[in-house]
mmCIF file of C-alpha atoms and ligand atoms in Angstrom:
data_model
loop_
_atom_site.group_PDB
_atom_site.id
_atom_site.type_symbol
_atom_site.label_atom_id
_atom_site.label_comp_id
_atom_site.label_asym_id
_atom_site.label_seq_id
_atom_site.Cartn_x
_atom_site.Cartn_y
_atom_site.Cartn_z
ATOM 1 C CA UNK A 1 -3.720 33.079 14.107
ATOM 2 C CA UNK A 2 -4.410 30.429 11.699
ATOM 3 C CA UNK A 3 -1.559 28.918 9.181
ATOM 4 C CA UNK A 4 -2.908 26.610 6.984
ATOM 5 C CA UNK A 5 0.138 24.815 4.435
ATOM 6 C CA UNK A 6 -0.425 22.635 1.807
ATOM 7 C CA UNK A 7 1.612 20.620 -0.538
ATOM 8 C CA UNK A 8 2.608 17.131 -2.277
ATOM 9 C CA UNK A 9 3.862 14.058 -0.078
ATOM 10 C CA UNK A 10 7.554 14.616 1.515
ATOM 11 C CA UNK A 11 7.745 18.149 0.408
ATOM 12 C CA UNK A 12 8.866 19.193 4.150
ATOM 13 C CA UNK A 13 5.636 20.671 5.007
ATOM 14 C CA UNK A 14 5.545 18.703 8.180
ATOM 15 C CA UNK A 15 9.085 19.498 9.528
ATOM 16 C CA UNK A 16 8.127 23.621 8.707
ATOM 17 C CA UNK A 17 5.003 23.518 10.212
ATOM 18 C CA UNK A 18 6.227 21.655 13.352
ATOM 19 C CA UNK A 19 8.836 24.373 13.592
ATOM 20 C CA UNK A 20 6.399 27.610 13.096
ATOM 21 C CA UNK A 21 4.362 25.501 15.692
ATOM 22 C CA UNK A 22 6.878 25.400 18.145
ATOM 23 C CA UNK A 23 8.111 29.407 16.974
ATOM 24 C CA UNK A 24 4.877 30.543 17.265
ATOM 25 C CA UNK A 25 3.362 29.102 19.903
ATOM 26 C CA UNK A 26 0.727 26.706 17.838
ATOM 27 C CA UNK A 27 -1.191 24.270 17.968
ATOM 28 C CA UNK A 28 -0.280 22.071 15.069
ATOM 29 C CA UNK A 29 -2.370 19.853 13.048
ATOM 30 C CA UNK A 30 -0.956 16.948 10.165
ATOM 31 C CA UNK A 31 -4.088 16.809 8.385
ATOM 32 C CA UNK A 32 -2.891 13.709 6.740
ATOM 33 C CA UNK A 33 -3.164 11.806 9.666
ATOM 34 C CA UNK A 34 -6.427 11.596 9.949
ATOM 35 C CA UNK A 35 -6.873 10.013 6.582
ATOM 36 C CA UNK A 36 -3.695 7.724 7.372
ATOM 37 C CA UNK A 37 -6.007 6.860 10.435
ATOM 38 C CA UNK A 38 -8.793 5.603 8.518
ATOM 39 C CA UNK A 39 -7.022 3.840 5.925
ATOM 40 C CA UNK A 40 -5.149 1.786 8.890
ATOM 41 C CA UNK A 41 -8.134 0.923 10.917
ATOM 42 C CA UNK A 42 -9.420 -0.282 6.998
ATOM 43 C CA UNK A 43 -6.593 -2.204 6.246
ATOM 44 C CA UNK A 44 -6.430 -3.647 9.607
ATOM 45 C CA UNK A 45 -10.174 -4.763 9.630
ATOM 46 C CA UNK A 46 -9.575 -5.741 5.692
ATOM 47 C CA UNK A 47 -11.959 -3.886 4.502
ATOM 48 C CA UNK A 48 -12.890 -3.199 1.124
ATOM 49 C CA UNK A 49 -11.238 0.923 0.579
ATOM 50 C CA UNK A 50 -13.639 1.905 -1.888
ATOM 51 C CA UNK A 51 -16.519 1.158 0.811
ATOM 52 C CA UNK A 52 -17.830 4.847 1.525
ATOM 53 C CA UNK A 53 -20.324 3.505 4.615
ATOM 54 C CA UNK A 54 -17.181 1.613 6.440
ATOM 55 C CA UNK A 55 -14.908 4.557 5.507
ATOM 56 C CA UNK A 56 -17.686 7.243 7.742
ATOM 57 C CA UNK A 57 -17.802 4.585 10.252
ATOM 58 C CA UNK A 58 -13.956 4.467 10.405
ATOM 59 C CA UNK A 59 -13.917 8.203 10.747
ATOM 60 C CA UNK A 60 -16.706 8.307 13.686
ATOM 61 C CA UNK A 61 -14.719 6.212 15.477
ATOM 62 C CA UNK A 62 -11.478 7.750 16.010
ATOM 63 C CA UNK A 63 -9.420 8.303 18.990
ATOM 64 C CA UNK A 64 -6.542 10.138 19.394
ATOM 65 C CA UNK A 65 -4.394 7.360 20.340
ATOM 66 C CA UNK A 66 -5.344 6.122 16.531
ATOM 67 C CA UNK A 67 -3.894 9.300 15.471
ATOM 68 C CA UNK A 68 -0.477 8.514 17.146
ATOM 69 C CA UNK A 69 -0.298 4.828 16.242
ATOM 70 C CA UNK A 70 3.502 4.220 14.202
ATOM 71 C CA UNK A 71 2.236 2.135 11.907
ATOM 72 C CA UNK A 72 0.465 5.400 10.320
ATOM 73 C CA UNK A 73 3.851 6.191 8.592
ATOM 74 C CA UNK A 74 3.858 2.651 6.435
ATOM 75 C CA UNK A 75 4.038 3.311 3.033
ATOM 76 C CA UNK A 76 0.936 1.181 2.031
ATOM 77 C CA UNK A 77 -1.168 3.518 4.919
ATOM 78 C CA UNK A 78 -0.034 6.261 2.620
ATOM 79 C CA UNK A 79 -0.817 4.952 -0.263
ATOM 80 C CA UNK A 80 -4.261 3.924 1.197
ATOM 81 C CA UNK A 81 -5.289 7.118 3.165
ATOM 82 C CA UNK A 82 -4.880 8.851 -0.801
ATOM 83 C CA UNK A 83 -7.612 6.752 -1.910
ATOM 84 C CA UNK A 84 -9.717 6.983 0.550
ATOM 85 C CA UNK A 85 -8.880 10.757 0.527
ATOM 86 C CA UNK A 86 -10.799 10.732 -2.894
ATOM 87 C CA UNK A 87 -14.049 9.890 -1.008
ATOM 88 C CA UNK A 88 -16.103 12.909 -1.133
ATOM 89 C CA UNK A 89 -17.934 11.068 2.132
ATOM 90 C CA UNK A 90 -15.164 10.622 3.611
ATOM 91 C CA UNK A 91 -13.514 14.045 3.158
ATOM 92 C CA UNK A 92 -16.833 15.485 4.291
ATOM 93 C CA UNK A 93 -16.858 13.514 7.705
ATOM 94 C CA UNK A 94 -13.216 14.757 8.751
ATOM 95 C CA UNK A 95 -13.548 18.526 7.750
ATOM 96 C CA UNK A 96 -15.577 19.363 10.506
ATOM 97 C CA UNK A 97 -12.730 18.225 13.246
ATOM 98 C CA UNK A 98 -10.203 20.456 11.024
ATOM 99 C CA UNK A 99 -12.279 23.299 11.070
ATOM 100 C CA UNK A 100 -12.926 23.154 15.154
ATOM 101 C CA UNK A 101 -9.451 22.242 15.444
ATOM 102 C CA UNK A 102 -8.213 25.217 13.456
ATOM 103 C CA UNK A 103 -10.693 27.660 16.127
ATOM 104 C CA UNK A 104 -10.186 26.503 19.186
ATOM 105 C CA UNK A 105 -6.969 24.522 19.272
ATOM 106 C CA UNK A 106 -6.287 22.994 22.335
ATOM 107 C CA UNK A 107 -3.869 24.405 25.330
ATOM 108 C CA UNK A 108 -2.690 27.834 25.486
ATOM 109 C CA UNK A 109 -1.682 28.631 22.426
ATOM 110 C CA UNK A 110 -2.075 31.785 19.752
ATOM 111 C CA UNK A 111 -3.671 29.257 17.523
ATOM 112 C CA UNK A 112 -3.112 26.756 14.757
ATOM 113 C CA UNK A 113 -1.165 25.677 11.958
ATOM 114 C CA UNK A 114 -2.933 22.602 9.860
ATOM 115 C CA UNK A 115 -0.746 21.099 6.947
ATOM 116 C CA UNK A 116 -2.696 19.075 4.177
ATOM 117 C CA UNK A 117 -3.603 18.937 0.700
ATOM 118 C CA UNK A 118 -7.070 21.522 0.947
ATOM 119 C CA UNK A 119 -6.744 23.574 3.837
ATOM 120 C CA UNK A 120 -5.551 26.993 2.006
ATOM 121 C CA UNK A 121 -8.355 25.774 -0.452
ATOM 122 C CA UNK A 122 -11.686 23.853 1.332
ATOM 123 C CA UNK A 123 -10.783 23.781 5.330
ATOM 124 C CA UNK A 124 -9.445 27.506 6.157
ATOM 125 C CA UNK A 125 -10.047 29.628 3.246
ATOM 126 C CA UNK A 126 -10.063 32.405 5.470
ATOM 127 C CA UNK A 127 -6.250 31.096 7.010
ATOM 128 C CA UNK A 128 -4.655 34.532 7.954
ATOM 129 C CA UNK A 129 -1.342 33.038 6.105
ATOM 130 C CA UNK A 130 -1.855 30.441 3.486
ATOM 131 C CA UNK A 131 1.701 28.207 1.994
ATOM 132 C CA UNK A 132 1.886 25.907 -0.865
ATOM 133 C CA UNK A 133 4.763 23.844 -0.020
ATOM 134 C CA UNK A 134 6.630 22.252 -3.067
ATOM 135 C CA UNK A 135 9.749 20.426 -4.529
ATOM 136 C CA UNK A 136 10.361 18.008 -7.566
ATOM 137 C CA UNK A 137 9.263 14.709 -7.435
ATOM 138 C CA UNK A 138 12.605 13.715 -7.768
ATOM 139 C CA UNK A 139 13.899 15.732 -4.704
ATOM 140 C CA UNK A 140 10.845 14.365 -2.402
ATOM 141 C CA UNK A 141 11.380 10.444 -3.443
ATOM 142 C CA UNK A 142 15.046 10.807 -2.613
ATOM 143 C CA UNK A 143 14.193 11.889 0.823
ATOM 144 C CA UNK A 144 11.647 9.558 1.394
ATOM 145 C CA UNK A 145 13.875 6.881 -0.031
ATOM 146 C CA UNK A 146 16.723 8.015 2.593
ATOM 147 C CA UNK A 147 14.007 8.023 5.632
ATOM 148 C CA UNK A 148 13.277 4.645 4.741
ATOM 149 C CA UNK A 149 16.588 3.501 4.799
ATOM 150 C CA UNK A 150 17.336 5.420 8.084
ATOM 151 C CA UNK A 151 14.055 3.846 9.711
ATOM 152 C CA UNK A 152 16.052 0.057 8.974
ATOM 153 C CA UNK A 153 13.463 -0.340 5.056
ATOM 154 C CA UNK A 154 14.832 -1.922 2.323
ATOM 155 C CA UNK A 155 14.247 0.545 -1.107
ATOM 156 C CA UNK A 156 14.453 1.141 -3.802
ATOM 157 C CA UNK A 157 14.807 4.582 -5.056
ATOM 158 C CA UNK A 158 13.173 3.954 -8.663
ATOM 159 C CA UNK A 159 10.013 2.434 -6.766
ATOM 160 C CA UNK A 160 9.791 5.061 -4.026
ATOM 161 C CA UNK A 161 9.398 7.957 -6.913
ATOM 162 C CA UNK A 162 6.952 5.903 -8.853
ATOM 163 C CA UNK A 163 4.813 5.624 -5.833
ATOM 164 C CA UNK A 164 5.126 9.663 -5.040
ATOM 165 C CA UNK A 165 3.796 9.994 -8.844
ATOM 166 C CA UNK A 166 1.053 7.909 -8.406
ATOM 167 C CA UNK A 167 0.186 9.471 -5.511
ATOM 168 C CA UNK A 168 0.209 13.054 -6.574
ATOM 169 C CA UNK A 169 -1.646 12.133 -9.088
ATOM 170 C CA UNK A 170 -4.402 10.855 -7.508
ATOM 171 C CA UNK A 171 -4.322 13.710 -4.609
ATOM 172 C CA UNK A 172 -4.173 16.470 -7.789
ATOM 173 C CA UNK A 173 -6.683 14.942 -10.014
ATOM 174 C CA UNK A 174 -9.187 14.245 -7.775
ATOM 175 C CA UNK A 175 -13.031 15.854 -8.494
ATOM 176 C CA UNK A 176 -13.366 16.738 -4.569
ATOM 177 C CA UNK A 177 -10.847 19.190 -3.117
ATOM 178 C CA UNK A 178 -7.688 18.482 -5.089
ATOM 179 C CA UNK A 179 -4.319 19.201 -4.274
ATOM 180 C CA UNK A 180 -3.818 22.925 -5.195
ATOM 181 C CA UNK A 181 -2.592 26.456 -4.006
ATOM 182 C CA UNK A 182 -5.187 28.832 -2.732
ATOM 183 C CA UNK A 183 -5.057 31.465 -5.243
ATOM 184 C CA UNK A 184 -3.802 33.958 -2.689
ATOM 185 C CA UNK A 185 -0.601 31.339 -1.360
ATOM 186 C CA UNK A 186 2.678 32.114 -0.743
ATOM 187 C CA UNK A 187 4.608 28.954 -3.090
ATOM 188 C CA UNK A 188 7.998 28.162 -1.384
ATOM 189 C CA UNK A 189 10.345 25.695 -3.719
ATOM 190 C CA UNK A 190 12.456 23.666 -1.144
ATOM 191 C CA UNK A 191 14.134 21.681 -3.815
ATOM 192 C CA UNK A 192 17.469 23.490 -3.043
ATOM 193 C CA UNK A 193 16.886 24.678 -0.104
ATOM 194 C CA UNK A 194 18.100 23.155 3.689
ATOM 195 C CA UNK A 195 15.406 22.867 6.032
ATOM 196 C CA UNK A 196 16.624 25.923 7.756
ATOM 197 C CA UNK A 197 16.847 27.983 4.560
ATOM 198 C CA UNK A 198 12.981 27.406 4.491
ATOM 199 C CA UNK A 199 12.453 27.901 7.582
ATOM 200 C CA UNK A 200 14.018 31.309 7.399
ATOM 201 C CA UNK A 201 11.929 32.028 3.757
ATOM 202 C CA UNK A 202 8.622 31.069 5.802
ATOM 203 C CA UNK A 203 9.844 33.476 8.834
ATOM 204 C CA UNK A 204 10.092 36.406 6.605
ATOM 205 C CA UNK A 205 6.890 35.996 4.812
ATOM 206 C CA UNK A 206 5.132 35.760 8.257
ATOM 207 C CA UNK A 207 6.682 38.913 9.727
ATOM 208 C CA UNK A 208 6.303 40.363 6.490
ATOM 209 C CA UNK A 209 2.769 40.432 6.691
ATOM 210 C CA UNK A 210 1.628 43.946 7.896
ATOM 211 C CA UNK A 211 -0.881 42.030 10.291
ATOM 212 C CA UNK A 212 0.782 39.730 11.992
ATOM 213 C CA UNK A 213 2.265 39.732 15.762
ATOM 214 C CA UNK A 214 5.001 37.830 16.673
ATOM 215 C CA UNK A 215 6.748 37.366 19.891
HETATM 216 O O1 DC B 301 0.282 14.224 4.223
HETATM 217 P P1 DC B 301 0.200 12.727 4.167
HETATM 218 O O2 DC B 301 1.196 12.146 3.204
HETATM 219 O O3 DC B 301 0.297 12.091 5.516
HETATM 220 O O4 DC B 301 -1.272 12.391 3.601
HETATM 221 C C1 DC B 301 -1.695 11.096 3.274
HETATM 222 C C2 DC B 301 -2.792 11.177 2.226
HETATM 223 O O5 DC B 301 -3.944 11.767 2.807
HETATM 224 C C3 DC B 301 -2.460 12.033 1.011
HETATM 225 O O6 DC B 301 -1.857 11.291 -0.038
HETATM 226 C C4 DC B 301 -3.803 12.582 0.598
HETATM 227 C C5 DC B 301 -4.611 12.587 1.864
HETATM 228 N N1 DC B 301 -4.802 13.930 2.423
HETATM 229 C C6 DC B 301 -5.793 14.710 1.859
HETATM 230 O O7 DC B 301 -6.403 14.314 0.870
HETATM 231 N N2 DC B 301 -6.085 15.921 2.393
HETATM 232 C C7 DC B 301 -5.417 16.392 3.447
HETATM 233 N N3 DC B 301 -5.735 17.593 3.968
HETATM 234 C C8 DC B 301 -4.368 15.625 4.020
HETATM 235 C C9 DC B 301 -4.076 14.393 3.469
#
């Protein structure tokens, strides 16, 4: 089974897909790691970001302890792994490890659920379930604002949505694999909605669909 679940920055697509993971018995991928994991090792070396042949280097030599490195959560890596995200290079060299990733996950599992900004789209078109994860911009600055301020960061609130604009607007206006639903998505709002109210909407589209097994 393959779930692939798109969406903007601090929609909640990474607290729902952890869950199915764990519900499901998946393997789970955060797509966005990957490009946070370049854009560190680029910031780190200070390298220039628009530099496609330092950006493929960057992505040939990843490890997975890169992928679990803290410092991937910094606001400036975010900011960062967008634009190098735009890199039609760059976005080529990582789709490959999505792909095997997404059919033949590692361990024991029923298979895979990715979360990113293409892989309804570009990575797993052929995703057996396929969720555009939303909210206002509003609604996802607040609660990035309030994780900030929980992980000890000064904010401000004003600043935190500007940045979430700018970056959706880069990650939607993009010429290579833009942010977008698959035409065949299921859209889930989580504006108003508790993570568990989501969790519950995702639930019943899964078991909804005639082809699924679960547990
Ligand atoms: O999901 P995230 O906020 O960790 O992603 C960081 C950036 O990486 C995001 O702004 C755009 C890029 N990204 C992408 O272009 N495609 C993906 N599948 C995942 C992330």
């Amino acid at each position: 089974m393959i779930i692939a679940i798109d969406g903007p920055a601090a929609a909640g697509k990474g607290t729902l897909s952890q869950l199915l993971a764990e519900r499901l018995d998946l393997a789970w991928l955060e797509t966005g790691s990957l490009y946070r994991a370049v854009a560190l090792r680029m910031l780190r070396d200070g390298s220039d970001l628009r530099d496609s042949r330092t950006a493929v280097k960057a992505v040939e030599h990843l490890d997975a302890n890169d992928l679990n490195d803290p410092e991937l959560r910094r606001e400036d890596v975010g900011q960062a792994a967008s634009r190098i995200a735009a890199n039609p290079e760059v976005r080529a060299a990582l789709v490959g490890f999505q792909r095997d990733f997404a059919r033949q996950p590692p361990g024991r599992v029923r298979g895979a659920v990715l979360d990113g900004r293409d892989i309804g789209t570009i990575v797993c078109p052929d995703a057996d379930y396929k969720i555009f994860i939303t909210a206002t911009p509003e609604a996802r600055a607040r609660r990035r604002f309030l994780e900030l301020q929980e992980d000890g960061n000064q904010g401000d609130e004003q600043q935190v949505l500007a940045t979430t604009l700018e970056r959706d607007a880069r990650d939607s206006e993009r010429s290579t694999s833009p942010l977008r639903p698959a035409d065949d998505a299921y859209l889930l709002d989580t504006t108003n909605l508790s993570i568990d109210a989501a969790f519950a909407a995702l639930m019943a589209y899964i078991s909804g669909s005639s082809d699924c097994i679960l547990g």
